[in-house]
Amino acid sequence: MGEKWGDNSTVQELTKSFEKAHEALGHKTWIVGRTTMEKDFTHHAAPIHKLIDYTISREDHVAKSDAASYAIAIDGHGKLGWNSAEMLGEHVITVLTEAVQDSYLAHLQEIGVSYVFAGEDKINLPVALEKLKTLFNIEILMLEGGGHLNGSFLNEGLIDEYHQLLLPLADGRTDTSSVFEIEEKDRRCNATLLKLQQVKQLEDDVLWLTYKVNAQV
């Protein structure tokens, strides 16, 4: 979704297609990267630190394990500002590295945000997903960006199904982000092959393409 598309009423109506698809899929637990969470949900709130005089062990903190749905953020170094344990009615889980500060963890504990550790200084996605499944019984995640997080999941072979909405507009900008962005130094394969499962035409000439991930080549 391009912020530079403007506030034209037709464009605004088209962008609602994404939320409609989100609801139609029916999987309420979703995961995004720090930049997306900061821009679209926490609105660039500064991280909050609680003044403490003790250390906090690097153990996963499960504040709530029976929520109907979860909002999950990948935030390796604790840069997101949380003031509530809920986001859009869903319990917040943040995925951190052990490099995060104790004062940040103390605040998360105080407001009831759950967190798990997945790496010493860099996020290990397979470890993160295994913990989300084991500690919170999460079987299916909706991966919703941004491009770097999507690319990391794709690179690790952690995406089973891909849904793409094609909107009937074009902007021609050369700086538009890709759906999947992988640093060349981190690339594990040349490409990921997809198999088309379904094509649906939605309102306003929007196309909804559903793919199964086939293989990495």
Short mmCIF file of C-alpha atoms in Angstrom, two decimals:
data_model
loop_
_atom_site.label_atom_id
_atom_site.label_comp_id
_atom_site.label_asym_id
_atom_site.label_seq_id
_atom_site.Cartn_x
_atom_site.Cartn_y
_atom_site.Cartn_z
CA MET A 1 0.00 0.00 0.00
CA GLY A 2 1.57 3.24 -1.15
CA GLU A 3 1.28 6.29 1.10
CA LYS A 4 1.97 8.44 -1.95
CA TRP A 5 -1.24 7.40 -3.71
CA GLY A 6 -3.04 10.36 -2.15
CA ASP A 7 -6.49 10.72 -0.59
CA ASN A 8 -8.58 10.34 -3.70
CA SER A 9 -11.87 8.67 -2.72
CA THR A 10 -11.50 5.89 -5.29
CA VAL A 11 -7.98 5.12 -4.10
CA GLN A 12 -9.12 5.08 -0.49
CA GLU A 13 -11.86 2.62 -1.34
CA LEU A 14 -9.38 0.37 -3.13
CA THR A 15 -7.04 0.21 -0.15
CA LYS A 16 -9.88 -1.11 2.02
CA SER A 17 -9.57 -4.35 0.03
CA PHE A 18 -6.62 -5.41 2.19
CA GLU A 19 -8.58 -5.25 5.44
CA LYS A 20 -11.50 -7.04 3.79
CA ALA A 21 -9.18 -9.83 2.72
CA HIS A 22 -7.71 -9.99 6.22
CA GLU A 23 -11.18 -10.51 7.67
CA ALA A 24 -12.20 -12.99 4.97
CA LEU A 25 -9.20 -15.22 5.64
CA GLY A 26 -10.40 -15.57 9.21
CA HIS A 27 -7.01 -16.10 10.88
CA LYS A 28 -7.01 -13.52 13.64
CA THR A 29 -3.40 -13.83 14.80
CA TRP A 30 -1.07 -11.62 12.78
CA ILE A 31 2.61 -10.72 12.79
CA VAL A 32 4.45 -7.68 11.45
CA GLY A 33 7.91 -6.16 11.64
CA ARG A 34 8.94 -3.27 13.85
CA THR A 35 8.72 -0.64 11.11
CA THR A 36 5.18 -1.62 10.10
CA MET A 37 3.99 -1.84 13.72
CA GLU A 38 5.57 1.52 14.51
CA LYS A 39 4.16 3.29 11.45
CA ASP A 40 0.66 1.85 11.32
CA PHE A 41 -0.18 0.86 14.89
CA THR A 42 1.94 2.36 17.69
CA HIS A 43 2.36 5.60 15.69
CA HIS A 44 6.07 6.08 16.44
CA ALA A 45 5.61 6.04 20.23
CA ALA A 46 8.97 6.04 22.00
CA PRO A 47 9.99 2.93 23.96
CA ILE A 48 9.23 3.15 27.67
CA HIS A 49 11.77 2.09 30.29
CA LYS A 50 11.03 1.45 33.96
CA LEU A 51 13.67 2.52 36.46
CA ILE A 52 14.75 -0.65 38.28
CA ASP A 53 17.67 -1.72 40.48
CA TYR A 54 17.66 -5.42 39.59
CA THR A 55 18.40 -7.61 36.60
CA ILE A 56 15.82 -9.61 34.68
CA SER A 57 16.64 -13.08 33.44
CA ARG A 58 16.27 -13.76 29.74
CA GLU A 59 13.28 -16.06 30.14
CA ASP A 60 10.16 -15.87 28.01
CA HIS A 61 7.30 -13.98 29.66
CA VAL A 62 3.81 -15.35 29.01
CA ALA A 63 1.33 -12.81 30.34
CA LYS A 64 -1.65 -14.46 28.63
CA SER A 65 -1.71 -17.80 26.85
CA ASP A 66 -5.42 -18.25 26.18
CA ALA A 67 -6.25 -15.15 24.11
CA ALA A 68 -8.62 -15.56 21.19
CA SER A 69 -6.06 -13.82 18.96
CA TYR A 70 -2.64 -12.18 19.10
CA ALA A 71 -0.89 -9.16 17.60
CA ILE A 72 2.79 -10.06 17.25
CA ALA A 73 5.71 -7.76 16.54
CA ILE A 74 9.29 -8.66 15.62
CA ASP A 75 11.32 -6.09 17.54
CA GLY A 76 14.79 -7.42 18.20
CA HIS A 77 16.17 -4.53 20.26
CA GLY A 78 13.05 -3.19 21.97
CA LYS A 79 12.38 -0.03 20.00
CA LEU A 80 8.57 -0.10 20.02
CA GLY A 81 6.66 2.00 22.53
CA TRP A 82 3.90 -0.01 24.21
CA ASN A 83 1.36 1.49 26.60
CA SER A 84 -1.13 -1.38 26.54
CA ALA A 85 -1.09 -5.16 26.35
CA GLU A 86 -3.73 -5.06 23.61
CA MET A 87 -3.64 -3.91 20.00
CA LEU A 88 -6.96 -3.75 18.17
CA GLY A 89 -8.44 -6.04 20.81
CA GLU A 90 -5.70 -8.67 20.46
CA HIS A 91 -3.10 -9.60 23.07
CA VAL A 92 0.36 -8.27 22.24
CA ILE A 93 3.38 -10.53 21.95
CA THR A 94 6.71 -9.00 21.08
CA VAL A 95 9.64 -11.08 19.81
CA LEU A 96 12.95 -9.83 21.18
CA THR A 97 16.63 -10.66 21.31
CA GLU A 98 18.55 -11.04 24.55
CA ALA A 99 20.27 -7.71 23.81
CA VAL A 100 17.21 -5.76 24.96
CA GLN A 101 17.53 -3.69 28.14
CA ASP A 102 16.21 -4.86 31.51
CA SER A 103 14.38 -1.58 32.00
CA TYR A 104 12.40 -2.23 28.81
CA LEU A 105 11.45 -5.74 29.95
CA ALA A 106 10.33 -4.39 33.31
CA HIS A 107 7.87 -2.06 31.59
CA LEU A 108 6.49 -4.85 29.41
CA GLN A 109 5.94 -7.01 32.47
CA GLU A 110 4.23 -4.17 34.30
CA ILE A 111 1.65 -3.54 31.56
CA GLY A 112 1.11 -7.22 30.77
CA VAL A 113 2.73 -7.57 27.33
CA SER A 114 4.00 -11.07 26.56
CA TYR A 115 7.47 -11.47 25.09
CA VAL A 116 9.70 -14.26 23.84
CA PHE A 117 13.42 -14.32 23.10
CA ALA A 118 14.64 -15.60 19.75
CA GLY A 119 18.37 -15.02 19.53
CA GLU A 120 21.18 -13.26 21.36
CA ASP A 121 21.53 -10.22 19.12
CA LYS A 122 19.70 -11.19 15.91
CA ILE A 123 16.21 -12.64 15.51
CA ASN A 124 16.06 -16.36 14.71
CA LEU A 125 12.68 -16.80 13.03
CA PRO A 126 12.40 -20.62 13.33
CA VAL A 127 13.05 -20.33 17.08
CA ALA A 128 10.47 -17.54 17.35
CA LEU A 129 7.79 -19.57 15.56
CA GLU A 130 8.48 -22.68 17.63
CA LYS A 131 8.05 -20.67 20.83
CA LEU A 132 4.84 -19.05 19.60
CA LYS A 133 3.45 -22.50 18.89
CA THR A 134 4.63 -24.07 22.16
CA LEU A 135 3.82 -21.24 24.56
CA PHE A 136 0.69 -19.79 22.94
CA ASN A 137 -0.65 -22.69 20.88
CA ILE A 138 -0.44 -20.59 17.69
CA GLU A 139 -0.72 -22.84 14.64
CA ILE A 140 -1.36 -20.27 11.87
CA LEU A 141 0.04 -16.76 11.46
CA MET A 142 -0.94 -14.05 9.01
CA LEU A 143 2.32 -12.46 7.91
CA GLU A 144 1.57 -8.85 6.96
CA GLY A 145 4.86 -7.10 6.34
CA GLY A 146 6.81 -5.14 5.82
CA GLY A 147 8.95 -6.20 2.92
CA HIS A 148 12.03 -7.06 5.00
CA LEU A 149 10.10 -9.32 7.38
CA ASN A 150 8.21 -10.94 4.50
CA GLY A 151 11.54 -11.51 2.76
CA SER A 152 13.07 -13.04 5.89
CA PHE A 153 10.20 -15.51 6.23
CA LEU A 154 10.40 -16.37 2.53
CA ASN A 155 14.17 -16.80 2.70
CA GLU A 156 13.82 -19.20 5.64
CA GLY A 157 11.15 -21.26 3.86
CA LEU A 158 8.54 -20.36 6.50
CA ILE A 159 5.68 -19.31 4.21
CA ASP A 160 3.11 -21.93 3.18
CA GLU A 161 0.57 -19.78 1.38
CA TYR A 162 0.72 -16.40 -0.33
CA HIS A 163 -2.22 -14.09 -0.97
CA GLN A 164 -1.74 -11.15 -3.33
CA LEU A 165 -4.25 -8.42 -4.08
CA LEU A 166 -3.78 -6.62 -7.39
CA LEU A 167 -5.37 -3.18 -7.34
CA PRO A 168 -6.26 -1.48 -10.64
CA LEU A 169 -3.78 1.35 -10.29
CA ALA A 170 -0.15 2.06 -11.16
CA ASP A 171 2.14 4.77 -9.83
CA GLY A 172 5.46 4.14 -11.63
CA ARG A 173 7.63 5.17 -8.69
CA THR A 174 11.10 3.65 -8.58
CA ASP A 175 11.32 3.80 -4.77
CA THR A 176 8.23 1.68 -4.06
CA SER A 177 8.92 -1.16 -1.63
CA SER A 178 8.63 -4.76 -2.78
CA VAL A 179 6.43 -7.35 -1.10
CA PHE A 180 9.55 -9.43 -0.39
CA GLU A 181 12.94 -7.82 0.25
CA ILE A 182 16.02 -9.97 0.91
CA GLU A 183 19.55 -8.67 1.35
CA GLU A 184 21.80 -10.36 -1.22
CA LYS A 185 24.28 -11.43 1.47
CA ASP A 186 21.50 -13.29 3.31
CA ARG A 187 19.91 -14.97 0.30
CA ARG A 188 19.55 -18.76 0.59
CA CYS A 189 18.14 -19.46 -2.87
CA ASN A 190 17.67 -17.78 -6.23
CA ALA A 191 13.87 -17.76 -6.14
CA THR A 192 10.81 -19.34 -4.57
CA LEU A 193 8.37 -21.06 -6.90
CA LEU A 194 4.64 -20.63 -6.31
CA LYS A 195 1.65 -22.63 -7.54
CA LEU A 196 -1.56 -20.76 -8.32
CA GLN A 197 -4.56 -22.08 -6.38
CA GLN A 198 -7.31 -19.55 -7.00
CA VAL A 199 -8.15 -16.28 -8.73
CA LYS A 200 -11.08 -14.20 -7.47
CA GLN A 201 -12.37 -10.91 -8.83
CA LEU A 202 -13.49 -8.60 -6.05
CA GLU A 203 -15.31 -5.29 -6.12
CA ASP A 204 -13.78 -2.37 -8.02
CA ASP A 205 -11.76 -4.66 -10.34
CA VAL A 206 -9.48 -5.94 -7.57
CA LEU A 207 -7.97 -9.39 -8.19
CA TRP A 208 -7.22 -11.75 -5.30
CA LEU A 209 -4.58 -14.36 -6.19
CA THR A 210 -3.91 -17.30 -3.89
CA TYR A 211 -0.72 -19.33 -4.22
CA LYS A 212 0.79 -22.30 -2.43
CA VAL A 213 4.53 -22.13 -1.94
CA ASN A 214 6.03 -24.88 -4.08
CA ALA A 215 9.82 -24.96 -3.74
CA GLN A 216 12.98 -22.91 -3.43
CA VAL A 217 15.35 -23.06 -6.41
#
